Amino acid sequence: MKTILALETSCDETAVAILRGSDRRSGSNRHSGSELLASEVASQIAAHEKFGGVVPEVASRNHLVHAPQLLERAKGRAKIDMLDVDAFAATSGPGLASSLMIGASIAKGLAIGFGKPYLAINHLEGHLLSPFFSDGHIKPNVALIVSGGHTMSILVRSLGDYQLIGRTVDDAAGEAFDKVAKLLGFGYPGGPEIEKHARNGDAARFDLPRSMPDSENFSFSGLKTAVRYLLPKLKADYLVDLCASFQQAIVDVLVRKTIAAAKKYNVDLVTLSGGVSCNQELRKQFRQACEREGFEFKTAELWLCTDNAAMIAFAALLRFQSGFASTVMEEIDPNLKVA
């Protein structure tokens, strides 16, 4: 059995996880018997809420405070000694440089100190593989990663074999949620607030734009602008309808383009991950569309959708089983690509 300790500090969540799994080599992209021994997350939402978004300096300062505490807590919960860890991993990108350096530096220091391998893990690959966390069998699929900083569709052939299909050319879906929420006077993060108001609204009340209908890429900046120009013309009692219409415009684009990609690349499985995939309406409509079109649908469990170290540990375990290791000289890359 191999034990991985992973840190995630790509943005404003500090997280540490310890995962134990089979030491089988993974020619079939399968691991068996993995057990999450500990998963600790320290949220910084309260620290950034008053600024209306993430402040990099505040985030990195809080990582320095939280990371040592989470390491001790995870080690205690897992009931292991650091000598029992077979490899140390950390998110190496993409993300905020000042935040990434904290987790990577700690993981590298632990790897050097205990004479163990270090694994630099792509944050996006963590999301990409998270729908398979419970079974570990990576099947070919078209994946949609949708979060505050990223919206992209990817063809996954096997572990490490990824092809980018489409990505946002401006605002990510989560970023559009947050910016529109700010226009509406909601707090940060805005996505959950819009979703809450949308439950009681009429999604057909406002005809909002669905940008780039003939492209595999995504664009949500125009949708945000349409809401800005519409707001002064509305009465307060239209707020829930606006939230529902805005949310539906995003859901329509994400579902339609992902299903089209699954058909084009002839896969049987569609996967969904990332922070915005916590949205229940998005999950429901993805599931309905996949059932209608004959695709299997998998999405990450809710606790794995937002930033966490368990998904980084999982990606690291699969990579480690495949013989992958980094060097402690490897630098972080705030603009790291997944494909």
CSV table of N, CA and C in Angstrom, one decimal, residues 142-197:
chain,number,residue,atom,x,y,z
A,142,VAL,N,-15.7,12.7,-22.2
A,142,VAL,CA,-15.6,14.1,-22.4
A,142,VAL,C,-16.0,14.8,-21.1
A,143,ALA,N,-15.0,15.6,-20.6
A,143,ALA,CA,-15.1,16.2,-19.3
A,143,ALA,C,-15.3,17.7,-19.4
A,144,LEU,N,-16.2,18.2,-18.5
A,144,LEU,CA,-16.3,19.6,-18.4
A,144,LEU,C,-15.8,20.0,-17.0
A,145,ILE,N,-14.8,20.9,-16.9
A,145,ILE,CA,-14.4,21.5,-15.7
A,145,ILE,C,-14.9,22.9,-15.7
A,146,VAL,N,-15.7,23.3,-14.6
A,146,VAL,CA,-16.3,24.6,-14.6
A,146,VAL,C,-16.2,25.1,-13.2
A,147,SER,N,-15.5,26.2,-13.1
A,147,SER,CA,-15.2,26.8,-11.8
A,147,SER,C,-15.1,28.3,-11.9
A,148,GLY,N,-14.6,28.9,-10.8
A,148,GLY,CA,-14.5,30.4,-10.8
A,148,GLY,C,-13.4,30.9,-11.8
A,149,GLY,N,-12.4,30.1,-12.0
A,149,GLY,CA,-11.3,30.5,-12.9
A,149,GLY,C,-11.2,29.8,-14.2
A,150,HIS,N,-12.0,28.7,-14.3
A,150,HIS,CA,-11.8,27.9,-15.5
A,150,HIS,C,-13.2,27.4,-16.0
A,151,THR,N,-13.3,27.4,-17.3
A,151,THR,CA,-14.4,26.6,-18.0
A,151,THR,C,-13.8,26.0,-19.2
A,152,MET,N,-13.7,24.7,-19.2
A,152,MET,CA,-13.1,24.0,-20.4
A,152,MET,C,-13.7,22.6,-20.5
A,153,SER,N,-13.8,22.2,-21.8
A,153,SER,CA,-14.1,20.8,-22.1
A,153,SER,C,-12.9,20.1,-22.6
A,154,ILE,N,-12.8,18.8,-22.2
A,154,ILE,CA,-11.5,18.0,-22.4
A,154,ILE,C,-11.9,16.6,-22.8
A,155,LEU,N,-11.2,16.1,-23.8
A,155,LEU,CA,-11.4,14.7,-24.2
A,155,LEU,C,-10.3,13.9,-23.3
A,156,VAL,N,-10.8,13.0,-22.5
A,156,VAL,CA,-9.9,12.2,-21.7
A,156,VAL,C,-9.9,10.8,-22.3
A,157,ARG,N,-8.7,10.4,-22.8
A,157,ARG,CA,-8.6,9.1,-23.3
A,157,ARG,C,-8.1,8.1,-22.3
A,158,SER,N,-7.2,8.5,-21.4
A,158,SER,CA,-6.7,7.7,-20.3
A,158,SER,C,-6.0,8.7,-19.4
A,159,LEU,N,-5.4,8.1,-18.3
A,159,LEU,CA,-4.6,9.0,-17.4
A,159,LEU,C,-3.5,9.6,-18.1
A,160,GLY,N,-3.4,11.0,-18.1
A,160,GLY,CA,-2.4,11.7,-18.7
A,160,GLY,C,-2.5,12.0,-20.2
A,161,ASP,N,-3.5,11.4,-20.8
A,161,ASP,CA,-3.8,11.5,-22.2
A,161,ASP,C,-5.0,12.4,-22.4
A,162,TYR,N,-4.8,13.7,-22.5
A,162,TYR,CA,-5.9,14.7,-22.5
A,162,TYR,C,-5.8,15.6,-23.8
A,163,GLN,N,-7.0,15.9,-24.3
A,163,GLN,CA,-7.0,16.8,-25.5
A,163,GLN,C,-8.0,17.9,-25.2
A,164,LEU,N,-7.6,19.1,-25.2
A,164,LEU,CA,-8.4,20.3,-25.0
A,164,LEU,C,-9.4,20.4,-26.1
A,165,ILE,N,-10.7,20.5,-25.8
A,165,ILE,CA,-11.7,20.7,-26.9
A,165,ILE,C,-12.1,22.2,-27.0
A,166,GLY,N,-12.5,22.7,-25.8
A,166,GLY,CA,-12.9,24.2,-25.8
A,166,GLY,C,-12.6,24.8,-24.5
A,167,ARG,N,-12.4,26.1,-24.5
A,167,ARG,CA,-12.2,26.8,-23.2
A,167,ARG,C,-12.8,28.2,-23.3
A,168,THR,N,-12.9,28.8,-22.2
A,168,THR,CA,-13.5,30.2,-22.2
A,168,THR,C,-12.5,31.2,-22.8
A,169,VAL,N,-13.0,32.1,-23.6
A,169,VAL,CA,-12.2,33.1,-24.2
A,169,VAL,C,-12.2,34.4,-23.4
A,170,ASP,N,-13.0,34.5,-22.4
A,170,ASP,CA,-13.1,35.6,-21.5
A,170,ASP,C,-13.4,35.2,-20.1
A,171,ASP,N,-14.6,35.5,-19.6
A,171,ASP,CA,-14.9,35.1,-18.2
A,171,ASP,C,-15.3,33.6,-18.1
A,172,ALA,N,-14.8,33.0,-17.1
A,172,ALA,CA,-15.2,31.6,-16.8
A,172,ALA,C,-16.6,31.7,-16.2
A,173,ALA,N,-17.3,30.6,-16.2
A,173,ALA,CA,-18.7,30.6,-15.8
A,173,ALA,C,-18.8,31.0,-14.3
A,174,GLY,N,-17.9,30.5,-13.4
A,174,GLY,CA,-18.0,30.9,-12.0
A,174,GLY,C,-17.7,32.4,-11.8
A,175,GLU,N,-16.8,32.9,-12.7
A,175,GLU,CA,-16.5,34.3,-12.6
A,175,GLU,C,-17.7,35.2,-13.0
A,176,ALA,N,-18.4,34.7,-14.0
A,176,ALA,CA,-19.6,35.4,-14.5
A,176,ALA,C,-20.7,35.4,-13.3
A,177,PHE,N,-20.8,34.2,-12.7
A,177,PHE,CA,-21.7,34.2,-11.5
A,177,PHE,C,-21.3,35.2,-10.5
A,178,ASP,N,-20.1,35.3,-10.1
A,178,ASP,CA,-19.6,36.2,-9.1
A,178,ASP,C,-19.8,37.7,-9.5
A,179,LYS,N,-19.5,38.0,-10.8
A,179,LYS,CA,-19.6,39.4,-11.2
A,179,LYS,C,-21.1,39.8,-11.3
A,180,VAL,N,-22.0,38.9,-11.7
A,180,VAL,CA,-23.4,39.3,-11.8
A,180,VAL,C,-23.9,39.4,-10.4
A,181,ALA,N,-23.5,38.5,-9.5
A,181,ALA,CA,-23.9,38.6,-8.1
A,181,ALA,C,-23.5,39.9,-7.5
A,182,LYS,N,-22.4,40.4,-7.8
A,182,LYS,CA,-21.9,41.7,-7.3
A,182,LYS,C,-22.8,42.8,-7.9
A,183,LEU,N,-23.2,42.7,-9.1
A,183,LEU,CA,-24.1,43.7,-9.7
A,183,LEU,C,-25.5,43.7,-9.0
A,184,LEU,N,-25.9,42.5,-8.5
A,184,LEU,CA,-27.2,42.4,-7.8
A,184,LEU,C,-27.1,42.7,-6.4
A,185,GLY,N,-25.9,43.0,-5.9
A,185,GLY,CA,-25.7,43.4,-4.5
A,185,GLY,C,-25.6,42.2,-3.5
A,186,PHE,N,-25.3,41.0,-4.1
A,186,PHE,CA,-25.1,39.8,-3.3
A,186,PHE,C,-23.6,39.8,-2.8
A,187,GLY,N,-23.4,38.9,-1.8
A,187,GLY,CA,-22.1,38.8,-1.2
A,187,GLY,C,-21.2,37.9,-2.1
A,188,TYR,N,-20.0,37.6,-1.5
A,188,TYR,CA,-19.0,36.7,-2.2
A,188,TYR,C,-18.9,35.4,-1.4
A,189,PRO,N,-18.9,34.3,-2.0
A,189,PRO,CA,-19.0,34.0,-3.5
A,189,PRO,C,-20.5,34.1,-3.9
A,190,GLY,N,-20.6,34.5,-5.2
A,190,GLY,CA,-22.0,34.9,-5.6
A,190,GLY,C,-22.8,33.7,-6.2
A,191,GLY,N,-22.1,32.7,-6.7
A,191,GLY,CA,-22.8,31.6,-7.3
A,191,GLY,C,-23.9,31.0,-6.5
A,192,PRO,N,-23.6,30.6,-5.2
A,192,PRO,CA,-24.7,30.0,-4.4
A,192,PRO,C,-25.9,31.0,-4.1
A,193,GLU,N,-25.6,32.3,-4.1
A,193,GLU,CA,-26.7,33.3,-3.8
A,193,GLU,C,-27.6,33.3,-5.1
A,194,ILE,N,-27.0,33.4,-6.3
A,194,ILE,CA,-27.8,33.4,-7.5
A,194,ILE,C,-28.6,32.1,-7.6
A,195,GLU,N,-28.0,31.0,-7.3
A,195,GLU,CA,-28.7,29.7,-7.3
A,195,GLU,C,-29.9,29.7,-6.4
A,196,LYS,N,-29.7,30.2,-5.2
A,196,LYS,CA,-30.8,30.3,-4.2
A,196,LYS,C,-32.0,31.1,-4.6
A,197,HIS,N,-31.7,32.3,-5.2
A,197,HIS,CA,-32.8,33.1,-5.7
A,197,HIS,C,-33.4,32.5,-6.9
